[in-house]
PDB file of C-alpha atoms and ligand atoms in Angstrom:
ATOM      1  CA  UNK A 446       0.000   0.000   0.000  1.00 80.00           C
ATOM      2  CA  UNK A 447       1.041   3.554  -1.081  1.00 90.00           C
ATOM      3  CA  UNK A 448       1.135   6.191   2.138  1.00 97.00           C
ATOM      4  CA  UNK A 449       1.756   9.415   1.810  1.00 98.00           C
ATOM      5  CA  UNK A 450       1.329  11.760   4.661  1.00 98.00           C
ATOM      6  CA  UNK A 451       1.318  15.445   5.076  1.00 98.00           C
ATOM      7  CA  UNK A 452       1.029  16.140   8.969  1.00 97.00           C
ATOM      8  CA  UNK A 453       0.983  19.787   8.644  1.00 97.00           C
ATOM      9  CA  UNK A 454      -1.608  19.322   6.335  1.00 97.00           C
ATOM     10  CA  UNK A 455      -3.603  16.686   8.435  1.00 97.00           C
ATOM     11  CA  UNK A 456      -3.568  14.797   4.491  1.00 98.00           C
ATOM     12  CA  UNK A 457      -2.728  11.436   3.495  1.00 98.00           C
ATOM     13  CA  UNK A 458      -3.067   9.742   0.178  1.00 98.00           C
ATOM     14  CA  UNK A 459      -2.924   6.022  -0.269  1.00 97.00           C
ATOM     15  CA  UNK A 460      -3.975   5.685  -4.026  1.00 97.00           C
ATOM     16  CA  UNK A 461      -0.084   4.595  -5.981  1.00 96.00           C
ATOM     17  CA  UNK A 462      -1.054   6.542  -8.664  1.00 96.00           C
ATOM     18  CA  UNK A 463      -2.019   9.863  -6.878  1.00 97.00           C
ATOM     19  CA  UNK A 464       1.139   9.156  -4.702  1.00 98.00           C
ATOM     20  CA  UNK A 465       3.179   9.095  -7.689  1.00 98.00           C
ATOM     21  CA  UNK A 466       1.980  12.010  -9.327  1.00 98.00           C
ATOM     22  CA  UNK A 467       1.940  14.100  -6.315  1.00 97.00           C
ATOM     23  CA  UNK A 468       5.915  12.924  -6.014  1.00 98.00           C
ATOM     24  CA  UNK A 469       6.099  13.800  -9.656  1.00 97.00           C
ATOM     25  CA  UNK A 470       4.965  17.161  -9.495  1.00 96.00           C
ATOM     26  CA  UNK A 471       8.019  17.459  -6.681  1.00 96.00           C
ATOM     27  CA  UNK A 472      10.408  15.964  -9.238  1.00 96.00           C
ATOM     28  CA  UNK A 473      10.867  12.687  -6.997  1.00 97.00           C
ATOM     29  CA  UNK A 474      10.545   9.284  -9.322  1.00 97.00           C
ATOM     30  CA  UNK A 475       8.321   6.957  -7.374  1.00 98.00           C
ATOM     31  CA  UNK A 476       7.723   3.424  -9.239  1.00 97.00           C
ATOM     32  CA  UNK A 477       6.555  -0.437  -8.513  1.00 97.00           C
ATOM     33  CA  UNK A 478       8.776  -2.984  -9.343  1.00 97.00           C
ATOM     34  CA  UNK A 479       6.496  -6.388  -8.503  1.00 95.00           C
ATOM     35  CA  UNK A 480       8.609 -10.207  -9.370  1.00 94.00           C
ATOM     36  CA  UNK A 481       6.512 -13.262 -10.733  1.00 89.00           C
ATOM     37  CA  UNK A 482       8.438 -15.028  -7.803  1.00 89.00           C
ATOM     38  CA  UNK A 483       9.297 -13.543  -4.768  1.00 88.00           C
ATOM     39  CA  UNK A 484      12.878 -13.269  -3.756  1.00 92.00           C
ATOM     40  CA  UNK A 485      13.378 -15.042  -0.208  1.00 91.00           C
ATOM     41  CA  UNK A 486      14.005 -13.060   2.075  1.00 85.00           C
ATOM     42  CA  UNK A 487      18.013 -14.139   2.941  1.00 90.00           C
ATOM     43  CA  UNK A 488      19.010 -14.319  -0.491  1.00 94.00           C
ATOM     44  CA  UNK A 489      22.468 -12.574  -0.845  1.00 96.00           C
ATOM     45  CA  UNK A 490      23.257  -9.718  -3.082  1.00 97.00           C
ATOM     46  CA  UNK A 491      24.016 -11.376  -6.129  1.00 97.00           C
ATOM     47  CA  UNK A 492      20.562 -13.396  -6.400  1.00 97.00           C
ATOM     48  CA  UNK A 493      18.581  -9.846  -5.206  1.00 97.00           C
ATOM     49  CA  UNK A 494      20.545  -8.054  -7.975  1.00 97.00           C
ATOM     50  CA  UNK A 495      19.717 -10.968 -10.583  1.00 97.00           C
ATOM     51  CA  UNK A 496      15.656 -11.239  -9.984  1.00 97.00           C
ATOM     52  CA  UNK A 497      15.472  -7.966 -10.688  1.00 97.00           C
ATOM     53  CA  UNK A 498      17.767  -7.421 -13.207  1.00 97.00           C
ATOM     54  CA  UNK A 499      14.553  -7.209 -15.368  1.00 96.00           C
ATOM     55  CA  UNK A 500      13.677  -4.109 -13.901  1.00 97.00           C
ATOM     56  CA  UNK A 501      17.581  -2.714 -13.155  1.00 97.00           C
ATOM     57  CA  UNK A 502      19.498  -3.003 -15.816  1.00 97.00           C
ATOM     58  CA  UNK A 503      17.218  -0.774 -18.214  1.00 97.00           C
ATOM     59  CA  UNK A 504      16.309   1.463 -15.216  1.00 97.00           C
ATOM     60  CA  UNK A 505      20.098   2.060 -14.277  1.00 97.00           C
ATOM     61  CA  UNK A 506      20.829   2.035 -18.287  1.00 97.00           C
ATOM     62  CA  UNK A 507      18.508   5.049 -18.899  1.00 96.00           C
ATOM     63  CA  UNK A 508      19.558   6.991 -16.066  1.00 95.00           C
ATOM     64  CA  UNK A 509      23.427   6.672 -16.823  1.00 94.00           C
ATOM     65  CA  UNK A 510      23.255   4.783 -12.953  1.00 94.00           C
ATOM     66  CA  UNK A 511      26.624   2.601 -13.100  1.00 93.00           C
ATOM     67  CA  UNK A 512      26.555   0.442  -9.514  1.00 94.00           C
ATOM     68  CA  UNK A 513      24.242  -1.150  -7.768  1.00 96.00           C
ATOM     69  CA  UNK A 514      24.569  -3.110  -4.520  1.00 95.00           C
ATOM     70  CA  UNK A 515      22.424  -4.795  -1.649  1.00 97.00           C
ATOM     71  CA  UNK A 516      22.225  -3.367   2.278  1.00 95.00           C
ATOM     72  CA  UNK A 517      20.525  -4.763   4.887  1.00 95.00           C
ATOM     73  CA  UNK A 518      19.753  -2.949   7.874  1.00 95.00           C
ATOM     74  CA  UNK A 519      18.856  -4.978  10.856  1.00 94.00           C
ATOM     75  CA  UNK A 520      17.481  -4.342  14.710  1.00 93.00           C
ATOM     76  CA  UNK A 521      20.451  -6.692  15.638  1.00 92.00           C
ATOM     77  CA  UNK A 522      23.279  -4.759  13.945  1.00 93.00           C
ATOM     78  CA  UNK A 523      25.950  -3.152  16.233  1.00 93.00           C
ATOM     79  CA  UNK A 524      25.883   0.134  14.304  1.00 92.00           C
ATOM     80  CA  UNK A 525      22.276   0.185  14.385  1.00 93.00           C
ATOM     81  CA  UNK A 526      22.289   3.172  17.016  1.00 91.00           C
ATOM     82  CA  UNK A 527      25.022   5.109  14.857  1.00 92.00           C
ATOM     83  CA  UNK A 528      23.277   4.767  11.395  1.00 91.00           C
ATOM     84  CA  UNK A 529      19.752   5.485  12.800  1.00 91.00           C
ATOM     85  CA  UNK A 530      20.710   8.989  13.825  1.00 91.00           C
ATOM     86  CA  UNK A 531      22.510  10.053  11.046  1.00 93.00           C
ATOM     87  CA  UNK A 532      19.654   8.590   8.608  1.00 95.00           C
ATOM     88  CA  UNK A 533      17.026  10.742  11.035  1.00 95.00           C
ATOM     89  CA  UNK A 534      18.885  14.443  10.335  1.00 97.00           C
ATOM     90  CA  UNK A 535      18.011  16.197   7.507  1.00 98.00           C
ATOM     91  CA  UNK A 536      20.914  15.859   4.639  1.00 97.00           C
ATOM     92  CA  UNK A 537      21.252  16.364   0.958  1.00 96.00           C
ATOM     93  CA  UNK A 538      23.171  14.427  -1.448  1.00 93.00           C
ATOM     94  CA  UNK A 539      25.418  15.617  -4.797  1.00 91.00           C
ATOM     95  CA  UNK A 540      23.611  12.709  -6.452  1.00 91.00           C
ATOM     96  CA  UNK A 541      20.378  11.096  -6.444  1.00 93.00           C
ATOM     97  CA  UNK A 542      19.972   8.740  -3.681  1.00 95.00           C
ATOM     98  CA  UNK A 543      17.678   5.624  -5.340  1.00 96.00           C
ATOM     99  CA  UNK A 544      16.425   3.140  -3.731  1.00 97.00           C
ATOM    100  CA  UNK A 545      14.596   0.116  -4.195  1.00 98.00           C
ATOM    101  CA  UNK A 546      12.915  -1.817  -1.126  1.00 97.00           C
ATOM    102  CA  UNK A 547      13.187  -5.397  -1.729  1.00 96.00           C
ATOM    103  CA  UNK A 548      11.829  -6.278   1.648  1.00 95.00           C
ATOM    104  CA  UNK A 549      11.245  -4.431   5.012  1.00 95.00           C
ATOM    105  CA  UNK A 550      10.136  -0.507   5.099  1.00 96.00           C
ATOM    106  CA  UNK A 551      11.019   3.101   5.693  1.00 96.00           C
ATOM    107  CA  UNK A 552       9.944   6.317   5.598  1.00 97.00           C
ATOM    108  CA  UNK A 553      11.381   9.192   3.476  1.00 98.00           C
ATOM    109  CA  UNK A 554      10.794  12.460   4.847  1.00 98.00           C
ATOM    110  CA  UNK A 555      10.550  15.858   2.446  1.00 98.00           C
ATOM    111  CA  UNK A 556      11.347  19.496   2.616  1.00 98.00           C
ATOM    112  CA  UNK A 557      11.368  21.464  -0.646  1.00 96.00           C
ATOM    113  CA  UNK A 558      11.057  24.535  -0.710  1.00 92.00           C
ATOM    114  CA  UNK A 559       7.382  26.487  -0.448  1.00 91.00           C
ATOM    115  CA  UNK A 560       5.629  22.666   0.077  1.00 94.00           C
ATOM    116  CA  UNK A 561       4.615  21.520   3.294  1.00 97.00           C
ATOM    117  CA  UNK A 562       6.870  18.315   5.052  1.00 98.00           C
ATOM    118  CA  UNK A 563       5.593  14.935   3.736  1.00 98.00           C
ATOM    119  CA  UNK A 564       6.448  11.616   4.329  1.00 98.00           C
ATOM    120  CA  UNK A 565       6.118   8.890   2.161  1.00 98.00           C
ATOM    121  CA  UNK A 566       6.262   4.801   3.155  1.00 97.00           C
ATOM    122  CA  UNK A 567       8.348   2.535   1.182  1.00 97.00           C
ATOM    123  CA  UNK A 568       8.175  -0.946   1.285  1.00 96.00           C
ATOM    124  CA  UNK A 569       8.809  -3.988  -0.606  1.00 95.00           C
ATOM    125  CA  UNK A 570       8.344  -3.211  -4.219  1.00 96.00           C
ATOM    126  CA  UNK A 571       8.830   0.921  -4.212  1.00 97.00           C
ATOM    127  CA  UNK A 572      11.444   2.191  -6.174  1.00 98.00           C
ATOM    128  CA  UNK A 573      12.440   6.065  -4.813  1.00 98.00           C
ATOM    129  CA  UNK A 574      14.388   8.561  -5.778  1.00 97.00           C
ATOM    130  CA  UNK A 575      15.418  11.180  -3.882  1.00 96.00           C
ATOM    131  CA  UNK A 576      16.566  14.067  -6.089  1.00 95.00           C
ATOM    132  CA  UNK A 577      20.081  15.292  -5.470  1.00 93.00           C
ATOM    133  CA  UNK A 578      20.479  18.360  -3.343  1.00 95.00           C
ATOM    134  CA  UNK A 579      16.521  17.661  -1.673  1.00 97.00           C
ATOM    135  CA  UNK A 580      16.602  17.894   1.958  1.00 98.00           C
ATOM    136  CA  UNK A 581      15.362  15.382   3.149  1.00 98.00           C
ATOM    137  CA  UNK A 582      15.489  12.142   6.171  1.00 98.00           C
ATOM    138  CA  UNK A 583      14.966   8.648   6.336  1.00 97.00           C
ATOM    139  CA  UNK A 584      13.008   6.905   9.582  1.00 96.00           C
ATOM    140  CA  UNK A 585      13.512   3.466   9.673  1.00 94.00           C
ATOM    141  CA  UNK A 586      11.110   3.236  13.218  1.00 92.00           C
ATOM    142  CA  UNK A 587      11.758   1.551  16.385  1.00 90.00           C
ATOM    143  CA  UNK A 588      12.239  -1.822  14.939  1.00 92.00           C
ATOM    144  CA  UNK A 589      14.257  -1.562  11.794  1.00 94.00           C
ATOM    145  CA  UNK A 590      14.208  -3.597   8.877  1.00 96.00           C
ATOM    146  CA  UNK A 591      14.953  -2.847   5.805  1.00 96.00           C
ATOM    147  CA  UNK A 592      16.730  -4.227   2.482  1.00 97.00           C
ATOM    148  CA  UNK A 593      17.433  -2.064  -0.152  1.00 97.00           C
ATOM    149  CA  UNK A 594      19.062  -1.818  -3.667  1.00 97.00           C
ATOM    150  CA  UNK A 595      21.169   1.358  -3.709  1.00 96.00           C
ATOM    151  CA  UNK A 596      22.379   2.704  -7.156  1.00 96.00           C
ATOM    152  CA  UNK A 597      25.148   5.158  -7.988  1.00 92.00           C
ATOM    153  CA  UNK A 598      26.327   7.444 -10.601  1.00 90.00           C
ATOM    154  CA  UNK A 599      29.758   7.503  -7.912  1.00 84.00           C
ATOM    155  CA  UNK A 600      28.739   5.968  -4.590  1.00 75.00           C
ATOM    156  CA  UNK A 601      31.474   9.077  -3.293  1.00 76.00           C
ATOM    157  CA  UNK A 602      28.237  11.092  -3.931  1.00 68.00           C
ATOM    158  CA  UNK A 603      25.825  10.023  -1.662  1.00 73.00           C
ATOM    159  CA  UNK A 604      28.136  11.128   1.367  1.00 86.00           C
ATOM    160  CA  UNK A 605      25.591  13.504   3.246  1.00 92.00           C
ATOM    161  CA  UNK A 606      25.990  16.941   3.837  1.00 95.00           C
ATOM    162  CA  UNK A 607      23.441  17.852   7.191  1.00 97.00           C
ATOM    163  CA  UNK A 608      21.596  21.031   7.208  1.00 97.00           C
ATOM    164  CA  UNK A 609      21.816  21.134  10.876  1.00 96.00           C
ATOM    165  CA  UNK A 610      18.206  22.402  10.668  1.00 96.00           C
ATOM    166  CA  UNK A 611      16.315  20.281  13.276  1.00 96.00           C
ATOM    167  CA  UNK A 612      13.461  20.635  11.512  1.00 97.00           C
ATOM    168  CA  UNK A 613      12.883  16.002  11.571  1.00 96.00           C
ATOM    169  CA  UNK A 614      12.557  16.852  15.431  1.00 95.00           C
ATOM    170  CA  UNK A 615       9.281  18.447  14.433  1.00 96.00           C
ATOM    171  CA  UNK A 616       7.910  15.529  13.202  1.00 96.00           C
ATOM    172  CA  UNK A 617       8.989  12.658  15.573  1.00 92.00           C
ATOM    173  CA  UNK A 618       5.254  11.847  16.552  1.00 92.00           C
ATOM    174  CA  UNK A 619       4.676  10.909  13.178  1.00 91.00           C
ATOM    175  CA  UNK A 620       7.484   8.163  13.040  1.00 89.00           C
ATOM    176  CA  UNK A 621       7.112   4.703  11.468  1.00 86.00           C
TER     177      UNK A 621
HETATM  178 FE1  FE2 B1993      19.900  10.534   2.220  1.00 65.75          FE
END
């Protein structure tokens, strides 16, 4: 299911394809990727990458992407604490941070300029991305879980640069 929520606005849509325009109108690709077979849930990088090289390869082709890889991000995971907090400040990117959720969720917050803060739900299925140099955050919730497939024009661009804003401390209530 599609979620997008505006909590300043008290709005949320749920219909994909009103999700996905509303995105577009903000410049932010939003797309469903959906496998005849399911890819189980452990499978390592190499078979994630393969199942949907389908959908990848021409997706990455047409938008001059040129790596791809697999992260898991677990409740279990040492760094957990660490990577939480930096995903929750706001940040740009040089490049385009994309993102496709093989399994698990998150939510991508959004603040462009003159729109109100929105939030939108990715989860298994939901291709996103984030254009480069949009502030913006990532809540993974209290009990993270989330695989992704990250592409890169240069993975040295997706380093993030913080805003130092505060402004995600505004919307903690609404977390996953
Ligand atoms: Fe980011």
């Amino acid at each position: 299911m599609s979620r997008l929520h505006l909590p300043d606005l008290n709005q949320t849509i749920t219909q994909y394809g009103e999700v996905q325009q509303f995105l577009q109108g903000k410049g932010i690709h939003y797309e469903r990727w959906v496998l005849p077979v399911a890819v189980a849930p452990q499978a390592d990088e190499r078979t994630v990458l393969s199942a949907y090289g389908d959908f990848l390869t021409p997706y990455m082709k047409k938008n001059k992407y040129q790596t791809a890889d697999v992260i898991c991000i677990r409740e279990d995971m040492p760094q957990l604490p660490e990577l939480k907090n930096k995903f929750l400040q706001e940040h740009t990117h040089s490049e385009d941070e994309v993102r496709f959720f093989v399994s698990g969720k998150g939510l991508f917050w959004f603040h462009i300029p003159d729109a109100p803060i929105f939030s939108v739900l990715c989860e298994a299925g939901d291709l996103l991305s984030v254009p480069a140099g949009i502030r913006h955050w990532f809540d993974m919730g209290e009990k993270p879980y989330v695989k992704v497939i990250r592409m890169f024009i240069d993975p040295q661009g997706w380093i993030a640069q913080y805003t130092n804003s505060q402004v995600e401390t505004r919307y903690t209530e609404f977390s996953l």
